[in-house]
Coordinates of N, CA and C in Angstrom, one line a residue:
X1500 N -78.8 68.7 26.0 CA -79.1 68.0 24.8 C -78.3 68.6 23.6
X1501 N -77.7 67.8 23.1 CA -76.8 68.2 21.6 C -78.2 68.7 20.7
X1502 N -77.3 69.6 20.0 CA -78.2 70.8 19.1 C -78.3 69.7 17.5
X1503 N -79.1 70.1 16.7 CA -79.1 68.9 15.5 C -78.0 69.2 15.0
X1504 N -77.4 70.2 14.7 CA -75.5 70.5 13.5 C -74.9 69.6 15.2
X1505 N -74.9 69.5 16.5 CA -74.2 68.7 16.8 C -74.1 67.7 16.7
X1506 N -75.5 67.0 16.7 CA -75.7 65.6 16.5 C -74.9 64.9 15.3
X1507 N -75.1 65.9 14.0 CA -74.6 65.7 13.1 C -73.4 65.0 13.1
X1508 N -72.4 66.3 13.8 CA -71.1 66.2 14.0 C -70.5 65.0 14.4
X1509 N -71.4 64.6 15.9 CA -70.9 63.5 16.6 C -71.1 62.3 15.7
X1510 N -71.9 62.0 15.2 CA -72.4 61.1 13.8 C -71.2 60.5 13.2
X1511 N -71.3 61.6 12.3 CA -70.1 61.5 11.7 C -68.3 61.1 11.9
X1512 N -68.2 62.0 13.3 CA -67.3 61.5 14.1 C -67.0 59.7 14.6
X1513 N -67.9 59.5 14.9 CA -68.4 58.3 15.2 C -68.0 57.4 13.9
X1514 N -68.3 57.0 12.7 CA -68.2 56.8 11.9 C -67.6 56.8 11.0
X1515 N -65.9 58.0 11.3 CA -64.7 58.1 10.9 C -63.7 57.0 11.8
X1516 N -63.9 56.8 12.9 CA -63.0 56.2 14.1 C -63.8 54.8 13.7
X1517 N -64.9 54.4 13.6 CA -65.1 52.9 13.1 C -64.5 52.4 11.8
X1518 N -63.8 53.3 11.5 CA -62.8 52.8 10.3 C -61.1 52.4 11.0
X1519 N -60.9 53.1 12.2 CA -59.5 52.9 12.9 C -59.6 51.6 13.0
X1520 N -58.0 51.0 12.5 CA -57.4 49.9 13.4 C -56.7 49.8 14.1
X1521 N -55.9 48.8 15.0 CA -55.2 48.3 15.9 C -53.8 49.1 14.8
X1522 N -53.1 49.5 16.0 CA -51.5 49.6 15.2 C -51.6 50.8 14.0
X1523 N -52.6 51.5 14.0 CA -52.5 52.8 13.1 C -52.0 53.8 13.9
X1524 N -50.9 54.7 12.7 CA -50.7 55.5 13.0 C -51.4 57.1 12.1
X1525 N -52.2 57.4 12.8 CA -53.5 58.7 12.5 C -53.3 60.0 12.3
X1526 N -53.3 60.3 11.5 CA -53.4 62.2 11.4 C -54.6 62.7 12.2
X1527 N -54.9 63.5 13.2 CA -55.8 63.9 14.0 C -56.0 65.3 14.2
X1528 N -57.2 65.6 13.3 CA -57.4 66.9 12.7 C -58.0 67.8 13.6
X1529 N -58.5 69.3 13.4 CA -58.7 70.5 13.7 C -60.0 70.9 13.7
X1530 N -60.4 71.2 14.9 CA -61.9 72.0 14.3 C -62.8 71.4 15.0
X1531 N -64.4 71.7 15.1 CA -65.4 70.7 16.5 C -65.5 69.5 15.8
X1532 N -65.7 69.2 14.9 CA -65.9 67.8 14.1 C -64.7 67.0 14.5
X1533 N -63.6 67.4 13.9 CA -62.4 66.8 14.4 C -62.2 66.2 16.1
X1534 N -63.4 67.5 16.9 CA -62.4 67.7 18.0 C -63.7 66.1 18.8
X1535 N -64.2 66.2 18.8 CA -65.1 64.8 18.6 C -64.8 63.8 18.3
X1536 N -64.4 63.6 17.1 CA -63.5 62.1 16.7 C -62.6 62.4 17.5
X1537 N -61.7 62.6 17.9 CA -60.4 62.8 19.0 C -61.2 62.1 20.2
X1538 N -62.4 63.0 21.0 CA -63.0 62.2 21.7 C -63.3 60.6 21.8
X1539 N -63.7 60.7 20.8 CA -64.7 59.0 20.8 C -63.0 58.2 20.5
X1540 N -62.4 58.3 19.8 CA -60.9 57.8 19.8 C -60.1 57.5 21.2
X1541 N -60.6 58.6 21.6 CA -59.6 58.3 23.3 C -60.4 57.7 23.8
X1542 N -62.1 57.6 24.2 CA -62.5 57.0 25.1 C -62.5 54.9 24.3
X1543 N -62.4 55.2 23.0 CA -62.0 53.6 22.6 C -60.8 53.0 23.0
X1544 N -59.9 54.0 23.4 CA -58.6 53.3 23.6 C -58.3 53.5 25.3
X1545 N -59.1 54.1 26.0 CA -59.4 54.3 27.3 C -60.1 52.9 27.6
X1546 N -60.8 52.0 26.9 CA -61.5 51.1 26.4 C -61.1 49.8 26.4
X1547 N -59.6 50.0 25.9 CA -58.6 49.1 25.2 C -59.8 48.4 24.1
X1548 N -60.5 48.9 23.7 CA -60.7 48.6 22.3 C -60.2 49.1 21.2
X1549 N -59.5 50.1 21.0 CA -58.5 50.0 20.2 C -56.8 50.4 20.6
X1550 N -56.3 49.4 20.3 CA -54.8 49.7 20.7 C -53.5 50.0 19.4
X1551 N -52.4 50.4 20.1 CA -51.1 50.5 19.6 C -51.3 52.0 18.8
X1552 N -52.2 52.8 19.0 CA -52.6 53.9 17.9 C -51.6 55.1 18.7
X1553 N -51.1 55.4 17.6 CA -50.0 56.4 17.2 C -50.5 57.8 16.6
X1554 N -51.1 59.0 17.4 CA -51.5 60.2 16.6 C -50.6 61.1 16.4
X1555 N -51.1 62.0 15.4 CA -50.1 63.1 14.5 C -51.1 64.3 14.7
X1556 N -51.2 65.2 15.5 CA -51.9 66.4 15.6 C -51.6 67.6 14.7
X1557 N -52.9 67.6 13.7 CA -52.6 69.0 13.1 C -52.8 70.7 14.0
X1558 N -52.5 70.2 15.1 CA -52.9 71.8 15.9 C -52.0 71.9 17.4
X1559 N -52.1 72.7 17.9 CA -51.7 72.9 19.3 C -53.3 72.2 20.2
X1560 N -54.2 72.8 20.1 CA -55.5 72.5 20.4 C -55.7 70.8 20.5
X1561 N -55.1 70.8 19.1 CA -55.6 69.5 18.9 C -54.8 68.2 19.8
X1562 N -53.4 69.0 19.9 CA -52.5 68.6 20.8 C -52.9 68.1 22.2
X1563 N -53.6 69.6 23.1 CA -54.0 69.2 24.4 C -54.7 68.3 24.6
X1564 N -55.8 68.8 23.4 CA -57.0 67.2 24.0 C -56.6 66.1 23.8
X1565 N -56.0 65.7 22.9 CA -55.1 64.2 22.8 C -55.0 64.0 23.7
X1566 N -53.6 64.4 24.3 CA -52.8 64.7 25.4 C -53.5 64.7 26.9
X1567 N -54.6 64.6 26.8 CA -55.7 64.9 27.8 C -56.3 63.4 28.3
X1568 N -56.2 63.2 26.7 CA -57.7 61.8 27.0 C -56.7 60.5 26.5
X1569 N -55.2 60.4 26.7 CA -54.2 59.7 26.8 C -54.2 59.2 25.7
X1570 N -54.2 59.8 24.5 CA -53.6 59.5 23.2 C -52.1 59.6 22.8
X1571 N -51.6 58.5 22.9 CA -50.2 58.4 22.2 C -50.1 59.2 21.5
X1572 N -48.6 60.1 21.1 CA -48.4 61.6 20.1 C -46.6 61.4 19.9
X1573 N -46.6 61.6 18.3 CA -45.7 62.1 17.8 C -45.8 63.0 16.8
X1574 N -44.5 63.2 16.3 CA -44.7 64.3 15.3 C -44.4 64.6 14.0
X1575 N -45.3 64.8 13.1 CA -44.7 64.9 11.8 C -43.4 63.9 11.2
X1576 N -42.5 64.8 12.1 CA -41.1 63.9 11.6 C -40.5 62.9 11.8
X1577 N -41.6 62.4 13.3 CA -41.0 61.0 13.5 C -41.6 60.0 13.1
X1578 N -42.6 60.1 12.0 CA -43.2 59.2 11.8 C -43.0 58.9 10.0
X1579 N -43.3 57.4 9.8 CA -42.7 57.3 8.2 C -43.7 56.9 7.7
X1580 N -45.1 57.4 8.2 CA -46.0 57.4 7.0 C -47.5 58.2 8.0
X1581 N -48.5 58.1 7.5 CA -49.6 57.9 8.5 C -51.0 57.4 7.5
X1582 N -51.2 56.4 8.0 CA -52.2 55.3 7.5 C -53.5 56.0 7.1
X1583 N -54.0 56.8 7.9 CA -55.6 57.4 8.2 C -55.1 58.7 8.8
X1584 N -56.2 60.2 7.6 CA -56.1 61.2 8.4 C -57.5 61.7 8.7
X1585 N -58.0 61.6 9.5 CA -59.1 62.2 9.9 C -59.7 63.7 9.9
X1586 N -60.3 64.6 9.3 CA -60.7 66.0 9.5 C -61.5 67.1 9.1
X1587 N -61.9 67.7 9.5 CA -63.4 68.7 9.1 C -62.7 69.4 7.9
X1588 N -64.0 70.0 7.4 CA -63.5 71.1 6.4 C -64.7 72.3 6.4
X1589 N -64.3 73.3 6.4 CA -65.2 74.6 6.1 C -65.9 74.5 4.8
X1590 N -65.7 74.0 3.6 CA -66.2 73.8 2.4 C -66.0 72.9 1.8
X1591 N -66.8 71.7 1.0 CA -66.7 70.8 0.1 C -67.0 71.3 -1.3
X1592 N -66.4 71.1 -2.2 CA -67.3 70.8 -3.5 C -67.5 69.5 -4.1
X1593 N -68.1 69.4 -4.8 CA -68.9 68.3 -5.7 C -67.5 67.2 -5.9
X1594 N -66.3 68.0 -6.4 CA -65.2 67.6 -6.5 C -64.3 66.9 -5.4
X1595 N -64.6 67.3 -4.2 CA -63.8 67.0 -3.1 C -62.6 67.7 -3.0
X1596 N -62.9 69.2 -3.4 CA -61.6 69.9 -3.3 C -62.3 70.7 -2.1
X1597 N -61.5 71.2 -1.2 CA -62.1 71.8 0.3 C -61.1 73.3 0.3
X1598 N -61.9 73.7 1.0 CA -61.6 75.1 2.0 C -61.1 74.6 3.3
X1599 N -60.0 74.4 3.8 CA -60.1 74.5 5.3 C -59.0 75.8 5.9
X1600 N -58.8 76.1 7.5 CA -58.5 77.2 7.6 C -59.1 78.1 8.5
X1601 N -60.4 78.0 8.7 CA -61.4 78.6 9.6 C -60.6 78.6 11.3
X1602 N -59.7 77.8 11.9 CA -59.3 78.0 12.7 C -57.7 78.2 12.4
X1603 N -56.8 78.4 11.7 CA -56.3 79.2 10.9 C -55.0 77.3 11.6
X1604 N -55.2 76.4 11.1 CA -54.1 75.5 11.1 C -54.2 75.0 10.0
X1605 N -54.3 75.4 8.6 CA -54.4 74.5 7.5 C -53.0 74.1 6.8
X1606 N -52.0 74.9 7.8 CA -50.7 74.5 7.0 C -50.3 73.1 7.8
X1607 N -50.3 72.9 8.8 CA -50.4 71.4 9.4 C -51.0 70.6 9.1
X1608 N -52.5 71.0 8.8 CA -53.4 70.5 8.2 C -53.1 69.8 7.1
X1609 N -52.6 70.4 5.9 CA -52.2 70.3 4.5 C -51.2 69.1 4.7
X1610 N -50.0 69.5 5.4 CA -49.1 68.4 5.7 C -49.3 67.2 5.8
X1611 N -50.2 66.9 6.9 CA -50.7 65.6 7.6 C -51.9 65.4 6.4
X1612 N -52.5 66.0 6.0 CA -53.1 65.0 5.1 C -52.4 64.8 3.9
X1613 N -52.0 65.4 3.3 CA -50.3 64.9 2.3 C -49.5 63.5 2.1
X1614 N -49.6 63.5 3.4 CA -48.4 62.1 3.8 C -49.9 61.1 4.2
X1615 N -50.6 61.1 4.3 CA -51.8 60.0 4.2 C -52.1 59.1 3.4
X1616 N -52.2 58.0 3.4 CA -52.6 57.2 2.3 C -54.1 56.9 2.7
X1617 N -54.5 57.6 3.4 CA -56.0 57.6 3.2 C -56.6 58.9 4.1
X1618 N -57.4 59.6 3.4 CA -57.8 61.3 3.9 C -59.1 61.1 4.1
X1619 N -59.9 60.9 4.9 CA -61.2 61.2 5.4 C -61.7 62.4 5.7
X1620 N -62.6 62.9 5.2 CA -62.9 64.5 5.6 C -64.4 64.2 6.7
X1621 N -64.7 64.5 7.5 CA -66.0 64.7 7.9 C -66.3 66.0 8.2
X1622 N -68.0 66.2 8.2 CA -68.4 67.7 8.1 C -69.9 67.3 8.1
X1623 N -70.9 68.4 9.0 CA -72.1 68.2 8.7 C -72.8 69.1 7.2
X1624 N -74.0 68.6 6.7 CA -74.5 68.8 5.5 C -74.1 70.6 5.3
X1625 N -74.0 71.3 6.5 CA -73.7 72.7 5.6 C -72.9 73.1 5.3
X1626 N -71.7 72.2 5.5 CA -70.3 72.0 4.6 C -70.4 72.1 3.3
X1627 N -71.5 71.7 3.2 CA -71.6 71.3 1.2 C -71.8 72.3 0.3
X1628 N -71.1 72.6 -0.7 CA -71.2 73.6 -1.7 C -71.3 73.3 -2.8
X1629 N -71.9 74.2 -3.4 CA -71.2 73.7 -5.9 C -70.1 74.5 -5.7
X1630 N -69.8 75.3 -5.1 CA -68.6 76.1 -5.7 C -67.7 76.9 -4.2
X1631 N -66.5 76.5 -4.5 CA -65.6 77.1 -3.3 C -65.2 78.9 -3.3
X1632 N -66.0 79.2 -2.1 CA -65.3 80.8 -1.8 C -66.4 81.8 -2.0
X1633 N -67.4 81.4 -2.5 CA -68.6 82.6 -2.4 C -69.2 83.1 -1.0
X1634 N -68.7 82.3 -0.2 CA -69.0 82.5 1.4 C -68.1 82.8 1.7
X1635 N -67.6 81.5 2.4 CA -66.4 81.5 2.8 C -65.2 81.8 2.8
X1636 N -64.6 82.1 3.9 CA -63.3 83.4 3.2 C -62.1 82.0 3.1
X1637 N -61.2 82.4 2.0 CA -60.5 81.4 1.8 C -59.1 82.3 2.6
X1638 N -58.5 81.3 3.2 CA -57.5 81.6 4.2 C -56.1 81.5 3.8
X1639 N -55.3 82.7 3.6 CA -53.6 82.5 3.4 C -52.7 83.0 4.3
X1640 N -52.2 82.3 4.5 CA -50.6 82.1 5.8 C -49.8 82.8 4.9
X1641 N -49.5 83.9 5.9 CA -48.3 85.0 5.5 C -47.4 85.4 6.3
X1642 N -46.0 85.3 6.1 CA -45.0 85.8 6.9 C -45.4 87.4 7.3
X1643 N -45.2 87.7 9.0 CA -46.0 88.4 9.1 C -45.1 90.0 8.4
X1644 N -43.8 90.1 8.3 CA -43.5 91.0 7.4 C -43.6 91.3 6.0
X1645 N -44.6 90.4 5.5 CA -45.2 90.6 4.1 C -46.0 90.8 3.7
X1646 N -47.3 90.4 5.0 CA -48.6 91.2 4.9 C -49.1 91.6 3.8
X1647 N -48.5 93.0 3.8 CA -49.0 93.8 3.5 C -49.0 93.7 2.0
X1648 N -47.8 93.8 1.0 CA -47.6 93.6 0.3 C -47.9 92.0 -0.5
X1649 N -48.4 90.9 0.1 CA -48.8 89.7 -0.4 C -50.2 90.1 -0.5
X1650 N -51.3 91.4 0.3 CA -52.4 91.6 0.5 C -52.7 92.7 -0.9
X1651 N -51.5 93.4 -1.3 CA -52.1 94.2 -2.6 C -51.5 93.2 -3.5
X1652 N -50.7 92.2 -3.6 CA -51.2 91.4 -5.0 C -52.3 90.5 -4.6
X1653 N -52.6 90.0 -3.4 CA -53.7 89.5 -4.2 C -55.3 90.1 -4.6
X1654 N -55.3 91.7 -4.5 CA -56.4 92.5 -4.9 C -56.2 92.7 -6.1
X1655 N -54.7 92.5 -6.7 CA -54.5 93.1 -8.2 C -55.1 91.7 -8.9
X1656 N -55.2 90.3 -8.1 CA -55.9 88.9 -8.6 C -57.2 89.3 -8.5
X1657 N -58.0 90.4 -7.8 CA -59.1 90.2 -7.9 C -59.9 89.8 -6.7
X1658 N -59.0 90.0 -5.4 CA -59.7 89.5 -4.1 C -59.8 90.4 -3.2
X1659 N -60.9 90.4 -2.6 CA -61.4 91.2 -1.4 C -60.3 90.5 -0.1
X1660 N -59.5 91.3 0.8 CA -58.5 91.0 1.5 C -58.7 91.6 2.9
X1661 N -58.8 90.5 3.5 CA -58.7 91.6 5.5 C -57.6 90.4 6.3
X1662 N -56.9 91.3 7.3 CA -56.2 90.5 7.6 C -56.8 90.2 8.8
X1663 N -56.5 88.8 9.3 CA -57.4 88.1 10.4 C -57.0 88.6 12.1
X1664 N -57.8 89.3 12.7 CA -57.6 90.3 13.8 C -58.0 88.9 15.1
X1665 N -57.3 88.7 16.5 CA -58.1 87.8 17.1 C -59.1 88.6 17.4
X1666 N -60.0 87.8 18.4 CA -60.7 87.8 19.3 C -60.3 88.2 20.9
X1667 N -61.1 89.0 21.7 CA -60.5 89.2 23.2 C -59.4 89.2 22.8
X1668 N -58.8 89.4 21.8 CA -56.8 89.8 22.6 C -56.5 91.4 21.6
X1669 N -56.1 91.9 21.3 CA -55.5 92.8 20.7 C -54.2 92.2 19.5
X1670 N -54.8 92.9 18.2 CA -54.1 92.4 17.4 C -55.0 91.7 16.1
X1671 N -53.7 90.8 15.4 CA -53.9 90.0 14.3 C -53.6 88.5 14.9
X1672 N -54.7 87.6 14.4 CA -54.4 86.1 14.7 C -52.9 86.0 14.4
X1673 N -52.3 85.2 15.4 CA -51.0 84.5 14.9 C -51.1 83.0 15.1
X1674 N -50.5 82.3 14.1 CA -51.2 80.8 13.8 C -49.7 79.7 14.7
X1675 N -49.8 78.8 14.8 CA -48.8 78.1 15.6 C -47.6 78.3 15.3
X1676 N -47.5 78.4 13.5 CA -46.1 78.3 13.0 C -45.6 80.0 13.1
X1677 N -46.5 80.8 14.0 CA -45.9 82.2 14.1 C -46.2 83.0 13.0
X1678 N -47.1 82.8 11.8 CA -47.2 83.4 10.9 C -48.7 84.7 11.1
X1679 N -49.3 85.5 10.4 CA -50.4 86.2 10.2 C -51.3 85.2 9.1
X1680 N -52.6 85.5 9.1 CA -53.7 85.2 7.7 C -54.5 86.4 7.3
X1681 N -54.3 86.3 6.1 CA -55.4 86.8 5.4 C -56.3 85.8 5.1
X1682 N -57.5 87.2 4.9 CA -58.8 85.8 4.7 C -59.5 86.9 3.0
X1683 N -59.8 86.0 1.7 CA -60.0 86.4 1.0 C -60.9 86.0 0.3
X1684 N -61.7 86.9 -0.4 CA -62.9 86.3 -0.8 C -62.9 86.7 -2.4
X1685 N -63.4 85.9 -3.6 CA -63.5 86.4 -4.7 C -65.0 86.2 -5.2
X1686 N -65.6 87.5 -5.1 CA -67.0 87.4 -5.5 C -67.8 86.7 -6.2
X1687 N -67.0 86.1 -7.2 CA -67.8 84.6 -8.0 C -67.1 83.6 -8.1
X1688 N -66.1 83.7 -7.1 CA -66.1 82.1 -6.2 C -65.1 81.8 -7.0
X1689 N -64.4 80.4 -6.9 CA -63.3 80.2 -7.3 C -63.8 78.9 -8.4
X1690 N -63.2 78.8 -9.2 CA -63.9 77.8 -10.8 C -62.6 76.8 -10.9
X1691 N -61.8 77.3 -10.4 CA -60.3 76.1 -10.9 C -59.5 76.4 -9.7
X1692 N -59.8 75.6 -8.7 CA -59.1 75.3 -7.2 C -57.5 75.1 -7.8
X1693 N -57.5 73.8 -8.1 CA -55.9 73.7 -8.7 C -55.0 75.0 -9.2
X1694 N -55.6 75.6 -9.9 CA -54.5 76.7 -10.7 C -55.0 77.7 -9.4
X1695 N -56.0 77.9 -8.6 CA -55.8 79.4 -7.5 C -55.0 78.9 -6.9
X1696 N -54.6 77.3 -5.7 CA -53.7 76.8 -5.4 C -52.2 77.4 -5.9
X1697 N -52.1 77.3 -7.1 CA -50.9 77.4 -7.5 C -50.3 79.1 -7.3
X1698 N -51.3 79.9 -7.7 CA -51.1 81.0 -8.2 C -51.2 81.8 -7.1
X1699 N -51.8 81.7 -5.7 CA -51.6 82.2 -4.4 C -50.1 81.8 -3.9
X1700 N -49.9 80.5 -3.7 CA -48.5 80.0 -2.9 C -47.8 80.8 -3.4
X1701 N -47.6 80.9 -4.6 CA -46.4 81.5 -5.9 C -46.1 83.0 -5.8
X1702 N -46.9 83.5 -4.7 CA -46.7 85.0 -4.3 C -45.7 85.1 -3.2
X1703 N -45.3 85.9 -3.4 CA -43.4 85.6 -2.1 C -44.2 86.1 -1.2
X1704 N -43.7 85.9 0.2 CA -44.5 85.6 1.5 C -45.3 85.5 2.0
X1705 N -46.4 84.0 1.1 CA -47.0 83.0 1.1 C -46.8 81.8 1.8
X1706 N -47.2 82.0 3.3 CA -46.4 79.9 3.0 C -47.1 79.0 3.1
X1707 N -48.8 79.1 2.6 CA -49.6 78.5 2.0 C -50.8 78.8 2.2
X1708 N -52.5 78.2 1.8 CA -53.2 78.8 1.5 C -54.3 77.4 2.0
X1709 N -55.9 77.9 2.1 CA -56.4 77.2 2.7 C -56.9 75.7 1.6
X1710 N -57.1 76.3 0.4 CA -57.4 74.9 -0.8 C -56.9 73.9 -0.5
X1711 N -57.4 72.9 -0.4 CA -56.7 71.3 -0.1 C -57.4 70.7 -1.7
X1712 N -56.5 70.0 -2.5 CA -56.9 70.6 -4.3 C -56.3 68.9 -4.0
X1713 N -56.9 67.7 -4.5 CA -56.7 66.2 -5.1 C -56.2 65.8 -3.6
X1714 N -56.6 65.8 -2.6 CA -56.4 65.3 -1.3 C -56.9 64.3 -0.5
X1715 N -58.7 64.3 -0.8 CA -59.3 63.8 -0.3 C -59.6 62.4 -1.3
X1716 N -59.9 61.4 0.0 CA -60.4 59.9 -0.2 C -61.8 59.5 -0.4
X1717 N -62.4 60.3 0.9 CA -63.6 60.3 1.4 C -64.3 61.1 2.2
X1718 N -65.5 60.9 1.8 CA -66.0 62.8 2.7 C -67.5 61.8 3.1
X1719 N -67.6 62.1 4.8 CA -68.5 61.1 5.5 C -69.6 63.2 5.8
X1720 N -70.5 62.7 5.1 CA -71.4 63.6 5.8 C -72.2 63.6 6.7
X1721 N -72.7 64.3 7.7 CA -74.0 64.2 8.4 C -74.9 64.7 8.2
X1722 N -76.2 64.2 8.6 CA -77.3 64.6 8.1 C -78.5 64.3 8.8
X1723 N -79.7 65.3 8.6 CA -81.0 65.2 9.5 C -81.8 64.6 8.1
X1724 N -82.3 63.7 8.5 CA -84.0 63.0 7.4 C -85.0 62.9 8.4
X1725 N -86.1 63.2 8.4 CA -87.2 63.0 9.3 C -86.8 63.2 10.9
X1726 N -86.0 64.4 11.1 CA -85.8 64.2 12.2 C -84.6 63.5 13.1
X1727 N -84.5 62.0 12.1 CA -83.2 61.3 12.3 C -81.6 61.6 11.4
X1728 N -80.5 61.3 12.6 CA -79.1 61.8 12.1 C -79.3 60.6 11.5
X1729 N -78.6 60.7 10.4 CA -77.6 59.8 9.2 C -76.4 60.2 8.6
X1730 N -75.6 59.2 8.3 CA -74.3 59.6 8.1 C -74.1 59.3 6.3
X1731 N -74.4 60.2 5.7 CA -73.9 59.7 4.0 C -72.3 59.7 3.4
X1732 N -72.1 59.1 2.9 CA -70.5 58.3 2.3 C -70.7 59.0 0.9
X1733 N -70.2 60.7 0.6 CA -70.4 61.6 -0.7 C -70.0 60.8 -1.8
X1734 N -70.5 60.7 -2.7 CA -69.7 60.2 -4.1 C -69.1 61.5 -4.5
X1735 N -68.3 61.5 -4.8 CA -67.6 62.2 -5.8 C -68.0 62.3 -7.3
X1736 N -68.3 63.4 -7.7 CA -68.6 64.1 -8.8 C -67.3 64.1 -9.8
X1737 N -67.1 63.4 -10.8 CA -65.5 63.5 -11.9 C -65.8 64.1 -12.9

């Protein structure tokens, strides 16, 4: 039996893909939220309930399971737009400015939701924040020869800095595009996403950062009331 943050997830999942149509071409995002909608996606078009669908994977990961559950795939460059991007985020605020990055693809990520004329975020309710970075470590992509030196400027900004080590392997995470992350945290959080945005990238061997700053369309949340999942449609706070 799915745990209730799963239920959540599937929810929501569910409820991003009832917006798919026939002949879209999709951004198909990163992360267990994401990796769900990819499910219910393939098994609709396993279905032939929904056809002609064209996806754009922000990940390697995200790549296999496509690729698994016979989702059509191209890439970035071969495509001249992408209609709907589907994808989790580690942090919302009030604003709809996010943290993503937690599985360290946010520079794909960023991409594909970029070129979207429509960005769907889903996430269950503990996504939700007033303010970005008090928890969560905000994540920057660094050439891995710069490390070091991208990691003492951003302590002279005022951030707590560790570089991202994997798991079971030996070593520092290395992300698909071959890069290292830092993960950084600023003790009272971050107040103006836009200008951190700017002022991380703008450090030389940076090649970007987890903030997704005026991106989002719509943010489908999930949620337990009495027991029962429900899916809420966030308003945005201006």
């Amino acid at each position: 039996m799915l745990s209730l943050q799963d239920q959540m997830k599937q929810a929501v999942a569910i409820s991003a893909v009832n917006q798919i149509r026939d002949g879209m071409i999709l951004g198909l995002g990163s992360g267990s939220t994401a990796a769900l909608m990819i499910q219910e996606l393939g098994a609709r078009i396993k279905k032939k309930e929904l056809n002609d669908i064209v996806g754009v994977t922000t990940s390697f990961q995200g790549e296999v399971l496509a690729t698994e559950l016979g989702i059509p795939l191209k890439s970035l460059n071969a495509v001249s737009h992408i209609d709907l991007a589907i994808d989790g985020a580690d942090e919302v605020d009030p604003h709809f400015q996010l943290i993503k990055g937690g599985g360290a693809c946010h520079v794909q990520e960023k991409l594909v939701a970029a070129r979207a004329k429509k960005f769907v975020v889903v996430v269950d309710s503990t996504k939700l924040v007033d303010k970005l970075n008090l928890s969560f470590l905000l994540p920057v992509e660094v050439l891995p020869g710069a490390w070091h030196q991208v990691k003492e400027q951003l302590e002279e900004m005022g951030a707590e800095v560790k570089l991202r080590m994997a798991q079971r392997k030996a070593g520092p995470i290395v992300t698909d595009q071959g890069n290292l992350v830092l993960d950084i945290l600023f003790k009272d959080g971050i107040s103006d996403p836009m200008s951190m945005e700017s002022r991380i990238n703008n450090i030389p061997g940076v090649l970007e950062n987890g903030l997704f700053v005026n991106l989002v369309d719509q943010v489908l949340v999930g949620e337990i009331n009495n027991n029962e999942v429900s899916v809420r449609d966030l308003i945005k706070v201006q």
